[in-house]
Coordinates of C-alpha atoms (C1' of nucleotides) in Angstrom, one line a residue:
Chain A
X1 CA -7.2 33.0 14.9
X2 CA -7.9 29.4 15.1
X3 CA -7.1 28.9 10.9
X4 CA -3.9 30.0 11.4
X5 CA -3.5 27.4 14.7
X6 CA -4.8 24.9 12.5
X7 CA -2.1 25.6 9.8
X8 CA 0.7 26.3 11.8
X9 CA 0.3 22.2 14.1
X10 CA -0.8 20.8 10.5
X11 CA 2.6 22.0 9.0
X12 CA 5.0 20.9 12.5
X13 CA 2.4 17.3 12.6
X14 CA 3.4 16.8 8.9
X15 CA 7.2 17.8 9.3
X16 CA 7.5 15.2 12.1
X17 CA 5.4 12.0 9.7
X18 CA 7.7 13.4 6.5
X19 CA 10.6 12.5 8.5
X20 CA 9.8 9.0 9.8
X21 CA 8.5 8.0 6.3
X22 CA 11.9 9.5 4.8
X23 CA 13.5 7.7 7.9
X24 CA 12.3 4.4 6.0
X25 CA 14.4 3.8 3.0
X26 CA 17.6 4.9 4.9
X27 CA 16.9 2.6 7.5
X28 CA 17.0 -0.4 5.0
X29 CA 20.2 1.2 3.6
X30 CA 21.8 1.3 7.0
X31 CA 20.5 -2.2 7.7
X32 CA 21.8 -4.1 4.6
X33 CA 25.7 -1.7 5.2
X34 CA 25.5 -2.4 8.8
X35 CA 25.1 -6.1 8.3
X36 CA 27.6 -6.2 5.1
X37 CA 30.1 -5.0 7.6
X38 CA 29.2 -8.1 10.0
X39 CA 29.5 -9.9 7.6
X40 CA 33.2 -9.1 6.2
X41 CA 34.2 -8.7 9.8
X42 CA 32.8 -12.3 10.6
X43 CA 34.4 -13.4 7.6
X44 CA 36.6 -11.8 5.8
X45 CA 33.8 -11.7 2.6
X46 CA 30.3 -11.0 2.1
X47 CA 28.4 -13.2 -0.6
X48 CA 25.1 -12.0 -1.3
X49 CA 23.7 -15.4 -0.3
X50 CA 24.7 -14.7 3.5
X51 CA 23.1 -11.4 3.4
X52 CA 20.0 -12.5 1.9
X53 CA 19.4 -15.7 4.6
X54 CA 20.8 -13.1 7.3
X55 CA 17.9 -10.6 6.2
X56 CA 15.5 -13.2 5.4
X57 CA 15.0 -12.6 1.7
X58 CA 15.3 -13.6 -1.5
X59 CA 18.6 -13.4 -3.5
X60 CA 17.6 -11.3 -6.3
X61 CA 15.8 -8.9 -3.8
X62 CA 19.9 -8.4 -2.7
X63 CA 20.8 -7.8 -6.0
X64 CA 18.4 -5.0 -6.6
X65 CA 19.3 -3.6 -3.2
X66 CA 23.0 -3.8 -3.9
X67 CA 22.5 -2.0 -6.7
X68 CA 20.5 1.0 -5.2
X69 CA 23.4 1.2 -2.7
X70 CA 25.8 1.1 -5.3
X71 CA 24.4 4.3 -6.6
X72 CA 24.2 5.6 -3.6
X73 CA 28.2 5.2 -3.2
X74 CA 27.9 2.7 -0.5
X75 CA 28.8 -0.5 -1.9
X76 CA 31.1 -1.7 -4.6
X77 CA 30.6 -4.4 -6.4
X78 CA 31.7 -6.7 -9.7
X79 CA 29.7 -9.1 -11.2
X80 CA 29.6 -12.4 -9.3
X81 CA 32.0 -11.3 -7.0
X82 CA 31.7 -10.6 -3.6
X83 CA 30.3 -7.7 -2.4
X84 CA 32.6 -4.2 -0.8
X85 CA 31.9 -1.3 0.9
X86 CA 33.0 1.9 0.1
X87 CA 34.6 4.1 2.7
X88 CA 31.1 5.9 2.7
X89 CA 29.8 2.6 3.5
X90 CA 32.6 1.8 6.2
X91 CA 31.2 5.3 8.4
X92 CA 28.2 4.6 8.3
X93 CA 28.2 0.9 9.3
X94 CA 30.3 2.3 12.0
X95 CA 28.2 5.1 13.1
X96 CA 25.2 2.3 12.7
X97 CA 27.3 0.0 14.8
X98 CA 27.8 2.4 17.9
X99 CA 24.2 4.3 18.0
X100 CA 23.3 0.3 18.0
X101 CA 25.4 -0.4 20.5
X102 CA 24.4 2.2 22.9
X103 CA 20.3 1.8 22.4
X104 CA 21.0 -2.2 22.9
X105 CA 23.0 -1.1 26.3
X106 CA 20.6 2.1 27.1
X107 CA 17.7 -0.6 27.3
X108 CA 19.5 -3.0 29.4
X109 CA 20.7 -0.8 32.0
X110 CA 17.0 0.2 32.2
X111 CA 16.2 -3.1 33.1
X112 CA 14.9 -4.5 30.2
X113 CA 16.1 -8.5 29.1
X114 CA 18.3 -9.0 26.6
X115 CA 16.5 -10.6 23.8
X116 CA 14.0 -7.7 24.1
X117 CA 16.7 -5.4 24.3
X118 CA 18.1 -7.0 21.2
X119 CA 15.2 -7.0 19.0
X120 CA 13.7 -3.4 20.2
X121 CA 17.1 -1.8 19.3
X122 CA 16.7 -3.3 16.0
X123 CA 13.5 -1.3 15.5
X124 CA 14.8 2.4 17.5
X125 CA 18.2 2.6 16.7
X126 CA 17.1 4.7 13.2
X127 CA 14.5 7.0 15.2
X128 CA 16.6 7.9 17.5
X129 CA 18.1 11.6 17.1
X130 CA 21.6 12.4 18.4
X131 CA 20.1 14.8 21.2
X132 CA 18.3 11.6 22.5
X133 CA 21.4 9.2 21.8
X134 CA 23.6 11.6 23.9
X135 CA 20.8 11.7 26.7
X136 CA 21.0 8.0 26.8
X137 CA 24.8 8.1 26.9
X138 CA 24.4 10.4 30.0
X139 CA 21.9 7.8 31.6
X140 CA 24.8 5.1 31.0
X141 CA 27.5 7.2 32.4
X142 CA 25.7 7.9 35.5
X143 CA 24.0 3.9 35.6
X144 CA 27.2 1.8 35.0
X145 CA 29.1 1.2 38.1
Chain B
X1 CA 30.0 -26.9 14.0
X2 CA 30.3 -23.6 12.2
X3 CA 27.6 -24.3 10.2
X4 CA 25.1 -24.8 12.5
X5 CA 25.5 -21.8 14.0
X6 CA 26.0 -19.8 11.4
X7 CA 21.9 -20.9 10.5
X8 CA 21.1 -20.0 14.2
X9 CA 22.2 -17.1 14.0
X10 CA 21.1 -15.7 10.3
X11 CA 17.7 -17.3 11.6
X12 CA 17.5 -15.6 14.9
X13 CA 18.7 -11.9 12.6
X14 CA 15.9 -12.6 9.7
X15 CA 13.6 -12.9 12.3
X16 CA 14.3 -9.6 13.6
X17 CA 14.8 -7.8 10.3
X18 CA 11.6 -9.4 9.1
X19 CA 9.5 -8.2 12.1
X20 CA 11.0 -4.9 11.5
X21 CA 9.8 -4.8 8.1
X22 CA 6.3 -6.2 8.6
X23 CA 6.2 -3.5 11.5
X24 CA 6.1 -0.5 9.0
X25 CA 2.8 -1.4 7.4
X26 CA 1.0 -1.1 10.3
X27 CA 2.6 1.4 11.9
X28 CA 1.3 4.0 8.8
X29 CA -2.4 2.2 9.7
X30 CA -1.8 3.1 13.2
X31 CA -0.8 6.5 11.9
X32 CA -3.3 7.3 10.0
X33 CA -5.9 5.8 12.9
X34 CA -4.6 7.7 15.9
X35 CA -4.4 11.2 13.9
X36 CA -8.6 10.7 12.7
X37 CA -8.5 10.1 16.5
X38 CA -6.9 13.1 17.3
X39 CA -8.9 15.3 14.9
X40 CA -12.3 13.6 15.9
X41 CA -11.3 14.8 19.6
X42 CA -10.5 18.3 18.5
X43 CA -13.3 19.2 15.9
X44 CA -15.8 16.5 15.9
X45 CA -15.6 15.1 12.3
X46 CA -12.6 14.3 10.3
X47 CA -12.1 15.2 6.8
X48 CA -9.8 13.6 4.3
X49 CA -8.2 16.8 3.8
X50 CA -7.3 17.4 7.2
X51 CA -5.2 14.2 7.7
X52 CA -4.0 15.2 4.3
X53 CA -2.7 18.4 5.6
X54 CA -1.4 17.0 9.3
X55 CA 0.1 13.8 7.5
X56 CA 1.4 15.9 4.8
X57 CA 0.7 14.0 2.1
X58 CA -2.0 14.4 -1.1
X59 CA -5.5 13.7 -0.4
X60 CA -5.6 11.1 -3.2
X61 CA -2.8 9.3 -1.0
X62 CA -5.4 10.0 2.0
X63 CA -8.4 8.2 0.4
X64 CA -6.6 5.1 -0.7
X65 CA -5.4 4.5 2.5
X66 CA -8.6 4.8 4.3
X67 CA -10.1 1.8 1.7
X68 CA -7.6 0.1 3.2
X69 CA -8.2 1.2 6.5
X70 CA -12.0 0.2 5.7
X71 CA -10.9 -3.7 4.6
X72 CA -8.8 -3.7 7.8
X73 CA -12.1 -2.5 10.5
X74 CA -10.4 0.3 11.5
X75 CA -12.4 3.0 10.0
X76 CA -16.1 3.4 8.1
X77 CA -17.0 5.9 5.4
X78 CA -19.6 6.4 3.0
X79 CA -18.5 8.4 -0.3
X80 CA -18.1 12.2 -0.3
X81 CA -18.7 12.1 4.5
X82 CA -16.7 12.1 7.1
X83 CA -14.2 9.7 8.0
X84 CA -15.2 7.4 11.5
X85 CA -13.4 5.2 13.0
X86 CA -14.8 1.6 14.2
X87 CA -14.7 0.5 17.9
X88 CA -11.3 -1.6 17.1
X89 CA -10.4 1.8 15.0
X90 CA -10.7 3.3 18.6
X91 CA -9.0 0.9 20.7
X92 CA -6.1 1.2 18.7
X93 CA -5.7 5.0 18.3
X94 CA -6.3 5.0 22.5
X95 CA -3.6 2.5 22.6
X96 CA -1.0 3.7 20.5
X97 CA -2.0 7.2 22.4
X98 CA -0.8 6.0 25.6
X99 CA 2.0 4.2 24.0
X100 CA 3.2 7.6 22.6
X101 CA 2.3 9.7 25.8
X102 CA 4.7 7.2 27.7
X103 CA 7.8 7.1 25.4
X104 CA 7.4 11.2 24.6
X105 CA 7.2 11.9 28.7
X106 CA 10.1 9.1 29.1
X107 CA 11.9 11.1 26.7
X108 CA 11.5 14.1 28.6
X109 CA 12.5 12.6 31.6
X110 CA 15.3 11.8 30.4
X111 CA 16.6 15.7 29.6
X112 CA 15.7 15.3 25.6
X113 CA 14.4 18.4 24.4
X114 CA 10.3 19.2 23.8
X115 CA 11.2 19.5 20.1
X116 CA 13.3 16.1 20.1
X117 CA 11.2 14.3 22.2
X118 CA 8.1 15.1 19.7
X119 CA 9.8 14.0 17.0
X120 CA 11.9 11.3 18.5
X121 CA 8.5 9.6 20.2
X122 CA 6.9 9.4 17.1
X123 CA 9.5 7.3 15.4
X124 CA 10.0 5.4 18.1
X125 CA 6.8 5.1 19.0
X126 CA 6.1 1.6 16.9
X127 CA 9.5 -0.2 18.1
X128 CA 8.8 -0.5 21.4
X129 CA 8.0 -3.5 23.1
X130 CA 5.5 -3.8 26.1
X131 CA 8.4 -4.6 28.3
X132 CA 10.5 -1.7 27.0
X133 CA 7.1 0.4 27.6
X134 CA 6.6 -1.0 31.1
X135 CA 10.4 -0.4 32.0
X136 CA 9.9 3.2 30.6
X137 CA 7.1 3.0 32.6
X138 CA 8.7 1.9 35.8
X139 CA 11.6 4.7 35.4
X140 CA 8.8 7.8 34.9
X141 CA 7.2 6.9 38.1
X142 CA 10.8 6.2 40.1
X143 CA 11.9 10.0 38.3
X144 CA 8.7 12.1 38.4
X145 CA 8.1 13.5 41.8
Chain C
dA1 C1' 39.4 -31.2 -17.4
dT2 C1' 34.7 -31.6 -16.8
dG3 C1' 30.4 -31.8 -14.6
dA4 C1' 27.6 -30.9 -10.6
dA5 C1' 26.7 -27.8 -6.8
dA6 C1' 26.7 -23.4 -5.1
dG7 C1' 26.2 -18.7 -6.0
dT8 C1' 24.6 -14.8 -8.9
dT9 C1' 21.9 -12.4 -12.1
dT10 C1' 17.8 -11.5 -15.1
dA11 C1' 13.1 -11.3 -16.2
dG12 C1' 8.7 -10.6 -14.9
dC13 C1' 5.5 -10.2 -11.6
dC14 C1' 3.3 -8.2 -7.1
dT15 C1' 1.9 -4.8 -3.3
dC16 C1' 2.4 -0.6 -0.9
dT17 C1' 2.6 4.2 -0.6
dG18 C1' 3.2 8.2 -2.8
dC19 C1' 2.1 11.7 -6.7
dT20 C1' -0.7 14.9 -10.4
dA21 C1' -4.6 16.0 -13.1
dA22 C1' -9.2 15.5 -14.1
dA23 C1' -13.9 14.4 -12.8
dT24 C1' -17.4 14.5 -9.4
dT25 C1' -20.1 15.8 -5.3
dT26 C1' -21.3 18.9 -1.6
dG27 C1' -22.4 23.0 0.6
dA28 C1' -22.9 27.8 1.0
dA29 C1' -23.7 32.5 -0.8
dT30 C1' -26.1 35.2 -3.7
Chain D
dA1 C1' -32.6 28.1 -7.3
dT2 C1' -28.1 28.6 -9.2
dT3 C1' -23.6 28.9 -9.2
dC4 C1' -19.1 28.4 -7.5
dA5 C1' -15.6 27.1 -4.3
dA6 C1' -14.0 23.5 -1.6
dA7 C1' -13.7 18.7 -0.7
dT8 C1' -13.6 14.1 -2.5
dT9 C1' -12.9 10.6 -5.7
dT10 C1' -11.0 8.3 -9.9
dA11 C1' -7.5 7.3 -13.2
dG12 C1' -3.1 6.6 -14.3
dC13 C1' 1.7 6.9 -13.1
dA14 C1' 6.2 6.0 -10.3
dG15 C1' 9.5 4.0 -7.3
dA16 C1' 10.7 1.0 -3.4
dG17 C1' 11.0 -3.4 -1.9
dG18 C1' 9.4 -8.0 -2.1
dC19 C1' 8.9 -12.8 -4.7
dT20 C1' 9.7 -17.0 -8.0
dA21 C1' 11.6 -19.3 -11.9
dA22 C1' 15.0 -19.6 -15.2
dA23 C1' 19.6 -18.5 -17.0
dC24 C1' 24.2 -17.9 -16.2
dT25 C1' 29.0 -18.0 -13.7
dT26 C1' 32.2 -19.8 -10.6
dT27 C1' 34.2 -23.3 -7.9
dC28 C1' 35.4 -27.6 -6.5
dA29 C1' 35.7 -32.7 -6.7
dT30 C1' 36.6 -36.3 -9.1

DNA sequence: ATGAAAGTTTAGCCTCTGCTAAATTTGAAT
DNA sequence: ATTCAAATTTAGCAGAGGCTAAACTTTCAT
């Protein structure tokens, strides 16, 4: 029954492209927490002037953003004040920080240099499931002397 | 000088960031090529309603993407036929192929699951360098007897 | 204490990628 | 040959994520 075939790859194809699309907009989410985070870390306060040169865009595109994330219970913010995260936002810069950390060190110890290693992280850090984030963790356990 | 490299280094992180984001346009074109590929392969002609179905998206979606495919010289269509792709519509779909069949066999290599590593490839698919794909490369032939 | 610089916000615009509903064309069965 | 279902296209809408320019706060020096 080659219909049914047909269906049945269409509807696992179009599960697998749903998900990186939908992967999309949390990735920007994850990116502007994650680097809100740095940010505060760095020093002590995040202006949304240092975010927007660090992300290399406009201020009022921040603004906008900060207010999607607000909804979304990840930041807090008053008017021209600096900007917060909420303890949402906290976890999941953290979580963000460490699958980071171990895709940037995964690539590294598989021989790749660092500035590539930097940069490709950037980009596979949010397609990266947790199956495959434990498998690299394996491949570091058993690759770092 | 704080201040210097404070610029270096939000220069060196827009940079990344911005590649990231100009990445996702083209990776929906290549996409969108490699899956008229695929089809083309399978049944001989590709209609907009398969890569509808597969893509899961509406065909309306479907059709204004492929005018932009068109401008691009990745595919040719007249109104109401087939979708084709153009020799650089070709290249591209048998590049990104071998660029997925790498990273999805790397995956497995690495003990990720059939499932994951489907879904996992595609996402990462895009994000990968050619010197990540050459060290993925590199460990495949050291791992696969 | 005030005025300029720095930072933030608003307003209004754009493109991309999606959608639904309605029109149109094609192709196949009667 | 006609008709009808399936495929395609058009029209019009929405939301995300960008931008610039102009208005508005805050802060800091003098």
């Amino acid at each position: 029954m080659p219909g049914k075939a047909r269906t049945t790859k269409a509807k696992l194809q179009s599960a697998a492209f749903r998900r990186t699309r939908s992967d999309h907009s949390k990735e920007l989410a994850a990116d502007y927490v994650e680097l809100i985070a740095d940010i505060i870390d760095e020093r002590g306060t995040a202006r949304g002037t240092d975010v927007a040169l660090r992300l290399g865009v406009a201020n009022a595109t921040v603004v906008k953003m900060l207010k999607r994330l607000t909804d979304m219970g990840l930041v807090t913010q008053e008017p021209y004040r600096p900007i917060d995260l909420t303890g949402e936002g906290w976890l999941m810069a953290e979580t963000g920080r460490k699958k980071h950390q171990i895709v940037e060190r995964f690539l590294l110890a598989l021989g790749v240099g660092e500035e590539t290693a930097r940069i490709d992280s950037e980009g596979i850090e949010h397609h990266v499931s947790d199956e495959t984030l434990k498998a690299m963790g394996r491949f570091l356990a058993r690759n770092s002397s």
